PDB file of C-alpha atoms in Angstrom:
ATOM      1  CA  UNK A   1     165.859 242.926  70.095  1.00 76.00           C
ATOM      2  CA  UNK A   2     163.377 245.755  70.778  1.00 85.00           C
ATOM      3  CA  UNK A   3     164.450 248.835  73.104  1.00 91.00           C
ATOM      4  CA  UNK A   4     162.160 251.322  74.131  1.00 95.00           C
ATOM      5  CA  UNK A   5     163.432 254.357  76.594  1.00 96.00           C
ATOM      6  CA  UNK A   6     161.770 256.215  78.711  1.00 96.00           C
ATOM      7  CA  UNK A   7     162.013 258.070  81.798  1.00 96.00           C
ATOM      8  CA  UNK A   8     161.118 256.254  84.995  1.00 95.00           C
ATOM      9  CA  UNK A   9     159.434 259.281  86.529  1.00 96.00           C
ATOM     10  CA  UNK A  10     158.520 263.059  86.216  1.00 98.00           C
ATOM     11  CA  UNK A  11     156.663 265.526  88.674  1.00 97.00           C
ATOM     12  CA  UNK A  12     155.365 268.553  87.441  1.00 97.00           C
ATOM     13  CA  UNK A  13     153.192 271.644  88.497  1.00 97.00           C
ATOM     14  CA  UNK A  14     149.722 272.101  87.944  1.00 97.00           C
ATOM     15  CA  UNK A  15     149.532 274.795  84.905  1.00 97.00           C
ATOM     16  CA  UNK A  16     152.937 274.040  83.487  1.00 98.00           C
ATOM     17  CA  UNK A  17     153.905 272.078  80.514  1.00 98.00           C
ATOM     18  CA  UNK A  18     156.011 268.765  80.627  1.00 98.00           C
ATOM     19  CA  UNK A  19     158.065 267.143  78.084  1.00 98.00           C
ATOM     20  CA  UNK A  20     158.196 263.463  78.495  1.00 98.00           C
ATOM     21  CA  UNK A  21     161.080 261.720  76.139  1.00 98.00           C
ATOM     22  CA  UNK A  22     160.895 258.344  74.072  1.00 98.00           C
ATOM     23  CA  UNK A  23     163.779 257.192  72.602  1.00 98.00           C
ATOM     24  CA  UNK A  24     163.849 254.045  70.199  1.00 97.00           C
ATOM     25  CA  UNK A  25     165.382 250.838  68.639  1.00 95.00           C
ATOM     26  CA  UNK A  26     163.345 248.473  67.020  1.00 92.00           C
ATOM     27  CA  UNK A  27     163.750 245.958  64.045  1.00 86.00           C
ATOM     28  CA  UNK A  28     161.237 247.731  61.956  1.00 86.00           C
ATOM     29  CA  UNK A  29     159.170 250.690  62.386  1.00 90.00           C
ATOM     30  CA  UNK A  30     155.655 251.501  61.463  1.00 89.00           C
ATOM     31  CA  UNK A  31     154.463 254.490  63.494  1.00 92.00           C
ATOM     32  CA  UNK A  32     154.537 255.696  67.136  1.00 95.00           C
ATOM     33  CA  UNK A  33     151.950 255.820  69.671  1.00 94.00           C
ATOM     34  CA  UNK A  34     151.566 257.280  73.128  1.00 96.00           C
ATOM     35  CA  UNK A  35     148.852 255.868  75.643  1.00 95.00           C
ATOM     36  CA  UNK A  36     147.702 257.506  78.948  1.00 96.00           C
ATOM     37  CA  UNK A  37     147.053 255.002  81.732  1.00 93.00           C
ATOM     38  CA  UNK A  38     146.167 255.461  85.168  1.00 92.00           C
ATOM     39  CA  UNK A  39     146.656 252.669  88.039  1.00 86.00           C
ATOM     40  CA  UNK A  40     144.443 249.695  87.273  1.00 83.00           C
ATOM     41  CA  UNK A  41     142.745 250.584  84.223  1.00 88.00           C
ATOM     42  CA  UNK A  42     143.616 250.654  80.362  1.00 87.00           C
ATOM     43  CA  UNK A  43     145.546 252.443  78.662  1.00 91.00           C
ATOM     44  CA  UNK A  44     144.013 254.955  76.384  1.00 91.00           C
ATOM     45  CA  UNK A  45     144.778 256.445  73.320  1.00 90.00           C
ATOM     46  CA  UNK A  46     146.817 259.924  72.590  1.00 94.00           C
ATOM     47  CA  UNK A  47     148.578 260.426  69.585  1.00 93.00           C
ATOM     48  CA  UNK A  48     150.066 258.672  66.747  1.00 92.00           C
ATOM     49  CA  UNK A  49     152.851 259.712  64.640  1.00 95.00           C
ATOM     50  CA  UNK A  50     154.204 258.347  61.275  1.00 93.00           C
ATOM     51  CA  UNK A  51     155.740 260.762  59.804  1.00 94.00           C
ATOM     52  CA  UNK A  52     158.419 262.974  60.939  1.00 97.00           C
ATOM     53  CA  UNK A  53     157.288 266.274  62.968  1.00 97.00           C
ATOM     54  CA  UNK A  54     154.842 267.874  65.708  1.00 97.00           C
ATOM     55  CA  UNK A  55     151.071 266.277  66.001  1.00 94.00           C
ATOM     56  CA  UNK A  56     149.143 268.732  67.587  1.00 94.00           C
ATOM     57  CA  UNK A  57     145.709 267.507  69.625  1.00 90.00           C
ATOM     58  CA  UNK A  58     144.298 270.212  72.122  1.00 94.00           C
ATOM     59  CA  UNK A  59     146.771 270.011  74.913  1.00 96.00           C
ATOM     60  CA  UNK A  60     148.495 267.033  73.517  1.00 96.00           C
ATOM     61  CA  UNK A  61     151.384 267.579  71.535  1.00 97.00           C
ATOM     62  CA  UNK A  62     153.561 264.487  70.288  1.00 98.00           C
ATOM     63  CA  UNK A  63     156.929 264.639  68.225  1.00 98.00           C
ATOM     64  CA  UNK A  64     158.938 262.032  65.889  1.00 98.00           C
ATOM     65  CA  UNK A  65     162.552 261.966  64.485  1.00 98.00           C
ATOM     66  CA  UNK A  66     162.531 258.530  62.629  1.00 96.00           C
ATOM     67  CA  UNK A  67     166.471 259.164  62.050  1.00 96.00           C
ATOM     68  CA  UNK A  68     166.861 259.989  65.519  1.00 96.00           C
ATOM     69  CA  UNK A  69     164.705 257.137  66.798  1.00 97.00           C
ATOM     70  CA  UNK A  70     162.772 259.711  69.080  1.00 97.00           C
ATOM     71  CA  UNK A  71     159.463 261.152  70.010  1.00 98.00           C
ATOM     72  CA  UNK A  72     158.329 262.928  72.591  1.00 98.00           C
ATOM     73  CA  UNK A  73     154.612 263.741  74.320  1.00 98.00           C
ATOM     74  CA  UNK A  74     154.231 267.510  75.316  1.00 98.00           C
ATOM     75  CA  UNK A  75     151.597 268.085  77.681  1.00 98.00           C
ATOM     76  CA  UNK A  76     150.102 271.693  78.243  1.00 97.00           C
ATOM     77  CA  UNK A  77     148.181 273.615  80.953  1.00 97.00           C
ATOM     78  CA  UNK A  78     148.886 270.550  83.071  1.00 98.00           C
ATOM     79  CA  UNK A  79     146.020 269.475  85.204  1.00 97.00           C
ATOM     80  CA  UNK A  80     146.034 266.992  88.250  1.00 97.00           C
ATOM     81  CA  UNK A  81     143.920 264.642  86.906  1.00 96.00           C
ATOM     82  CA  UNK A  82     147.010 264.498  84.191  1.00 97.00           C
ATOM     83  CA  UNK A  83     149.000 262.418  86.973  1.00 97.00           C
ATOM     84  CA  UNK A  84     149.525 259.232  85.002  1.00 96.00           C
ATOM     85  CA  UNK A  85     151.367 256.847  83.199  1.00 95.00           C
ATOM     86  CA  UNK A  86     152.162 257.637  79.370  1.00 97.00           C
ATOM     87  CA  UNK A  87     153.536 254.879  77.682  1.00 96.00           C
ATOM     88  CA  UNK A  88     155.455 255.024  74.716  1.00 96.00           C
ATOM     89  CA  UNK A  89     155.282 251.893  71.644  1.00 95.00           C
ATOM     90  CA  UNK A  90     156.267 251.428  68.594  1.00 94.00           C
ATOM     91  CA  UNK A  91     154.264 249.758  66.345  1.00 90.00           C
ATOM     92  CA  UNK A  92     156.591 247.034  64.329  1.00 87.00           C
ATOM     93  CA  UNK A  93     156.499 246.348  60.758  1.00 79.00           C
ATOM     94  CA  UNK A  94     155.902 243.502  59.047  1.00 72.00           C
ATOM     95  CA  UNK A  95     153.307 240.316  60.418  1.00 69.00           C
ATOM     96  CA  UNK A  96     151.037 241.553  62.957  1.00 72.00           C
ATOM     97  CA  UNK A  97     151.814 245.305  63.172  1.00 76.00           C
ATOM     98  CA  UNK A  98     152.133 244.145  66.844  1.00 86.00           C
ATOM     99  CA  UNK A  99     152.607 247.362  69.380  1.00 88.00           C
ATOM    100  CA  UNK A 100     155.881 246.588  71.450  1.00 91.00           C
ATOM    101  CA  UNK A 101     155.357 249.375  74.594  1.00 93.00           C
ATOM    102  CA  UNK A 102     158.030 250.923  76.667  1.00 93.00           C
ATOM    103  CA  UNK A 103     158.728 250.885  80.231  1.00 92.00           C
ATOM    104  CA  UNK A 104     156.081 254.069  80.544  1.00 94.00           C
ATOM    105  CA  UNK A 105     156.732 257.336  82.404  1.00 96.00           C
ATOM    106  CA  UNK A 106     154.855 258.248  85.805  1.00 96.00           C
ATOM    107  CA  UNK A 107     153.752 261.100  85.954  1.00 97.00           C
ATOM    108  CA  UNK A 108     153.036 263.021  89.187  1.00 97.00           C
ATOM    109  CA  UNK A 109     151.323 266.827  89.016  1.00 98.00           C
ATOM    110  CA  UNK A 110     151.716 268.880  92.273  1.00 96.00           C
ATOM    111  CA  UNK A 111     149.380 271.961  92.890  1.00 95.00           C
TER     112      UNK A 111
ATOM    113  CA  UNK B   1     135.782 255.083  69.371  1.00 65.00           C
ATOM    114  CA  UNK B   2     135.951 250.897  68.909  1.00 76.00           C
ATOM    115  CA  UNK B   3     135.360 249.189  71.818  1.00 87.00           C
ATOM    116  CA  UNK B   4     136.993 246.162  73.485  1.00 92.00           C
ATOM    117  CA  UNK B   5     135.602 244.183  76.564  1.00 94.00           C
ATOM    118  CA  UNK B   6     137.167 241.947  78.983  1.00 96.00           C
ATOM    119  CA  UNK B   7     136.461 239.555  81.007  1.00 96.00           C
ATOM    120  CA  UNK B   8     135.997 238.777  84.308  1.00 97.00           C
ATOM    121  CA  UNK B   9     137.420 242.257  86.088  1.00 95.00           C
ATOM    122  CA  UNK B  10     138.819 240.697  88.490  1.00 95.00           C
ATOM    123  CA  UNK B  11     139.374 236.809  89.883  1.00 97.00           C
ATOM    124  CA  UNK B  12     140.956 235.069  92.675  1.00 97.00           C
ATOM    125  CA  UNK B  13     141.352 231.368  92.035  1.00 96.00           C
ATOM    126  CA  UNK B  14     143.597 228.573  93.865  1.00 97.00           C
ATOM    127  CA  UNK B  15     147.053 227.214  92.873  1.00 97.00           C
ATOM    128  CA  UNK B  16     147.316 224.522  90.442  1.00 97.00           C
ATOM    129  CA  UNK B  17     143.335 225.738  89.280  1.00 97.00           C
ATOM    130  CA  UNK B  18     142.634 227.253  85.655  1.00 97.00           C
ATOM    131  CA  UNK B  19     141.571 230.533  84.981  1.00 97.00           C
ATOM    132  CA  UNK B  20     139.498 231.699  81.478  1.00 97.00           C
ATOM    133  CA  UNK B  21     139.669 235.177  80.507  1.00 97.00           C
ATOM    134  CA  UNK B  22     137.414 236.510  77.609  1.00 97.00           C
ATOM    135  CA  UNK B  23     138.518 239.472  75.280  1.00 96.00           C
ATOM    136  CA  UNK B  24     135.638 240.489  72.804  1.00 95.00           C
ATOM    137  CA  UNK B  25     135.666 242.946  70.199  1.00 92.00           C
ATOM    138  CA  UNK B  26     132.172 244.546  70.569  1.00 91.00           C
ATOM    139  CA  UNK B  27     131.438 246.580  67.410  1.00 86.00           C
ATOM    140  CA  UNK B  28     134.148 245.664  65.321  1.00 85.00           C
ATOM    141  CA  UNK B  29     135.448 242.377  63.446  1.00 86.00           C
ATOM    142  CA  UNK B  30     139.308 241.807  64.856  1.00 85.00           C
ATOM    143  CA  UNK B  31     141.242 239.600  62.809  1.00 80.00           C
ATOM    144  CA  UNK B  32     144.287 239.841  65.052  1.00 85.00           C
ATOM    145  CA  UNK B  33     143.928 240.489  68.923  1.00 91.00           C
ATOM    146  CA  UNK B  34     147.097 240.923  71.376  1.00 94.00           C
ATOM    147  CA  UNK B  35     146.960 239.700  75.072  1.00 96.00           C
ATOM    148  CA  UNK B  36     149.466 241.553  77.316  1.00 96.00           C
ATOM    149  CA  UNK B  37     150.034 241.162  80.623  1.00 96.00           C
ATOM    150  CA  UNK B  38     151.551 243.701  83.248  1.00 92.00           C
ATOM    151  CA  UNK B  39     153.193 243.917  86.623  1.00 87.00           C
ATOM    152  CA  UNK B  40     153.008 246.784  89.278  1.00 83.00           C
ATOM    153  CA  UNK B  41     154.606 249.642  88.040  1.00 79.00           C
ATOM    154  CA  UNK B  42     155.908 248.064  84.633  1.00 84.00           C
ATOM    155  CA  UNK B  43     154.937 248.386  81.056  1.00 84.00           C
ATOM    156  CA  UNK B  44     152.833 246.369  79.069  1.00 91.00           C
ATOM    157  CA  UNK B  45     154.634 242.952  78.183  1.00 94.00           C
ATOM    158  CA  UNK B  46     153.716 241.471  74.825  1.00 94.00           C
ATOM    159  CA  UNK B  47     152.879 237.589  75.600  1.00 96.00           C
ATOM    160  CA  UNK B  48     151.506 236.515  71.932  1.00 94.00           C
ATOM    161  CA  UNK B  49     149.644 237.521  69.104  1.00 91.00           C
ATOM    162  CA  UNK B  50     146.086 235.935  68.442  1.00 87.00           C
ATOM    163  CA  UNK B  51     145.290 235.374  65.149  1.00 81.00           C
ATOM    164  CA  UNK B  52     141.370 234.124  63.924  1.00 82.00           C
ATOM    165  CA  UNK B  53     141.211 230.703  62.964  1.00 81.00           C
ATOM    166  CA  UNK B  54     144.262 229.410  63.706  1.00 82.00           C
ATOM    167  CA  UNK B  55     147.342 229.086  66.075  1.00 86.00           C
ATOM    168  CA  UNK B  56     148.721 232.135  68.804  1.00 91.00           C
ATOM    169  CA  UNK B  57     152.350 233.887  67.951  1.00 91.00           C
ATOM    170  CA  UNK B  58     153.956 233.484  71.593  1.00 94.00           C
ATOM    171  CA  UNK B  59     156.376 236.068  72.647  1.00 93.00           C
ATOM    172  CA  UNK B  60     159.898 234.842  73.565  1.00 92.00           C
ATOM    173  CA  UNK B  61     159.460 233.307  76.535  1.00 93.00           C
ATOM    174  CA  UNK B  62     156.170 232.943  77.083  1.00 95.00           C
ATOM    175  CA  UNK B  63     155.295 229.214  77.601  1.00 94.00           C
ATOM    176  CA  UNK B  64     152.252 228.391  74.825  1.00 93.00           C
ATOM    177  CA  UNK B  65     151.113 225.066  77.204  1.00 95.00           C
ATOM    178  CA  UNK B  66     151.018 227.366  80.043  1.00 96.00           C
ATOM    179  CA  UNK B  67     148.918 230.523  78.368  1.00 97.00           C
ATOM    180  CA  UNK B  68     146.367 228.995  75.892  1.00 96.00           C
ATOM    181  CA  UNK B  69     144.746 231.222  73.113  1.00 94.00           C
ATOM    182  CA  UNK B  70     142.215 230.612  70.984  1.00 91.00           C
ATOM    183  CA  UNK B  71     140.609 232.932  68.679  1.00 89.00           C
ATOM    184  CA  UNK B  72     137.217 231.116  68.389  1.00 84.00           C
ATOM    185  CA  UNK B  73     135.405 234.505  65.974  1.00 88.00           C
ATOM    186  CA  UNK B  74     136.500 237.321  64.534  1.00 88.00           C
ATOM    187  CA  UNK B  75     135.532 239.103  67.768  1.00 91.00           C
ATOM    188  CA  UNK B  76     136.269 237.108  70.901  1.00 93.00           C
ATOM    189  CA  UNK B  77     139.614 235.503  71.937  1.00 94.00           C
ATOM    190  CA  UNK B  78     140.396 233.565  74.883  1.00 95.00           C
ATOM    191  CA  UNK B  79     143.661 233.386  77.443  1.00 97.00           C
ATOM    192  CA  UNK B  80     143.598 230.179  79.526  1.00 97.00           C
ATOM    193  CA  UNK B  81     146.293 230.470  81.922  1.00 97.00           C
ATOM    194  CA  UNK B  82     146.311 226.777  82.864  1.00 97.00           C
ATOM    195  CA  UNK B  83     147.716 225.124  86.351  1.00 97.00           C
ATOM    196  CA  UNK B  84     148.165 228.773  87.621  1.00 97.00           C
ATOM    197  CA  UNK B  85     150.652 229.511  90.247  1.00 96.00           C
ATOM    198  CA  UNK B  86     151.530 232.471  92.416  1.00 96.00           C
ATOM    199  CA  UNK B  87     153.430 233.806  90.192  1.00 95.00           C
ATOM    200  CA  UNK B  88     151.040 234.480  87.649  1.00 96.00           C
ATOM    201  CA  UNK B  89     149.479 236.538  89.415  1.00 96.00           C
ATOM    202  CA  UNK B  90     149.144 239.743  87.439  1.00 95.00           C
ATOM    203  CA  UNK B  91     147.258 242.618  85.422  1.00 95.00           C
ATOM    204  CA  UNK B  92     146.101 241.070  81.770  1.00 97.00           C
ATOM    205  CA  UNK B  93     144.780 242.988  78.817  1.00 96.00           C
ATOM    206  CA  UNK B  94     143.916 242.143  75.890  1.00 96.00           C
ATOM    207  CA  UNK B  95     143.609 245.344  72.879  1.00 94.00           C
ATOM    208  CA  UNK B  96     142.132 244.864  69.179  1.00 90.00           C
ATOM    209  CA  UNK B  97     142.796 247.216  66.641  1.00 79.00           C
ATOM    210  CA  UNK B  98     139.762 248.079  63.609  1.00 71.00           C
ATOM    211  CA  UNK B  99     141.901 247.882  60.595  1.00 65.00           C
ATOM    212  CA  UNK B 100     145.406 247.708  59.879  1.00 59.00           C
ATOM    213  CA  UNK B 101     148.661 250.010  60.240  1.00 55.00           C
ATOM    214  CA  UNK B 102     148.729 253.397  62.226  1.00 60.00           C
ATOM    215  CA  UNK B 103     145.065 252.344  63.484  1.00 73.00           C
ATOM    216  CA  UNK B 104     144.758 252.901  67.510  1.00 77.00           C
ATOM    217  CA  UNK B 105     144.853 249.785  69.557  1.00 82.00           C
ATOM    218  CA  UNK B 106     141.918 249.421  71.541  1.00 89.00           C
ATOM    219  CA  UNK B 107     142.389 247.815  74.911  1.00 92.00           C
ATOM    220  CA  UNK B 108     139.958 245.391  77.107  1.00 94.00           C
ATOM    221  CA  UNK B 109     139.336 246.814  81.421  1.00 92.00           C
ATOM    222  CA  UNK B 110     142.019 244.506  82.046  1.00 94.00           C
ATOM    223  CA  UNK B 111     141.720 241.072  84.321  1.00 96.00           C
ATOM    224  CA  UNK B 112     143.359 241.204  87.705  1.00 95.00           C
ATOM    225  CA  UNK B 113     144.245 237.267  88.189  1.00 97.00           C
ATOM    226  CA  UNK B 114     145.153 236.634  91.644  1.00 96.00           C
ATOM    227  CA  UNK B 115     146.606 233.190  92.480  1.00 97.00           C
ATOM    228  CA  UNK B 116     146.400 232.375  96.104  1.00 96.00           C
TER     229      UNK B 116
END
């Protein structure tokens, strides 16, 4: 089957930086995304990572180990309209390339 | 970016009634669209893969008489859920993708079904 780990929930303060974890074990691997989504509305694109190392997009970092079966999503200069979920998914090989997501993280920022 | 439109928002329709919800790919040509659907608080669930011109990849466990796709064009697939209960009730979301591996999935608003 298809595991994808992530924590339930962070809080963080406005200005900091967060680290939010994705760990990973799929039958076939074809890249990693991570997806913003706040309550109600679709998720939107962050980052994608194929190869292994740091992907660096203005305040948006994201990482990926494919021996270690991990990423993560490094957020910067946090803002509160940052409070969100991120999702984590894997995007399988073979067939559809279909985009199996994890559990997602929520993300709270505090002043 | 690509952009992906759903439809209705939002609908509120009687047990044992069938709902239609409309996913169309608006300036792109998707071969292969994804429907998802999603409970408060939860991730995105994979129900099936819809492929153009011919039959929907269900998911494990999704029932295929139940949640009906059809993938009339290259840019608009359908989600019937059929004889809708309760517990259907739920976010849906449909996302397209322009081109192939490591492209971005683009997602649809969503479709709040509420079954009363």
């Amino acid at each position: 089957g298809q595991n994808i780990d992530q924590p339930t929930e962070m809080t963080a303060t406005e200005g900091a930086i967060v680290q939010i974890n994705c760990t990973y074990q799929t039958s076939g691997f074809n890249g990693l995304f991570w997806y913003q989504q706040h309550a109600g509305e679709a998720p939107t694109f962050l980052s994608y990572n194929v190869l292994d190392g740091l992907e660096e997009k203005g305040r948006f970092s994201s990482f990926l180990s494919r021996s270690k079966g991990y990423s993560y999503l490094l957020l910067k200069e946090l803002q509160m309209k940052d409070s969100a979920s991120y999702l984590c998914a894997v995007n399988l090989s073979g067939g559809y390339n279909k985009l199996i997501f994890g559990a997602g993280t929520r993300l709270a920022v505090h002043p | 970016g690509a952009v992906v439109s759903q439809h209705p928002s939002w609908v509120i329709c009687k047990s044992g009634t069938s709902v239609k919800i409309e996913c169309r790919s608006l300036d792109f040509q998707a071969t292969t669209m994804f429907w998802y659907r999603q409970f408060p608080k939860q991730s995105l669930m994979l129900m099936a893969t819809s492929n153009e011109g011919s039959k929907a990849t269900y998911e494990q466990g999704v029932e295929k008489d139940k949640f009906l796709i059809n993938h009339a064009s290259l840019t608009l697939s359908t989600l019937t859920v059929t004889s809708a209960h309760p517990e259907d009730s739920s976010f849906y979301i449909c996302s397209a993708r322009d081109g192939s591996v490591g492209t971005e999935a683009f997602f649809g608003q969503g479709t709040r079904l509420t079954v009363v």
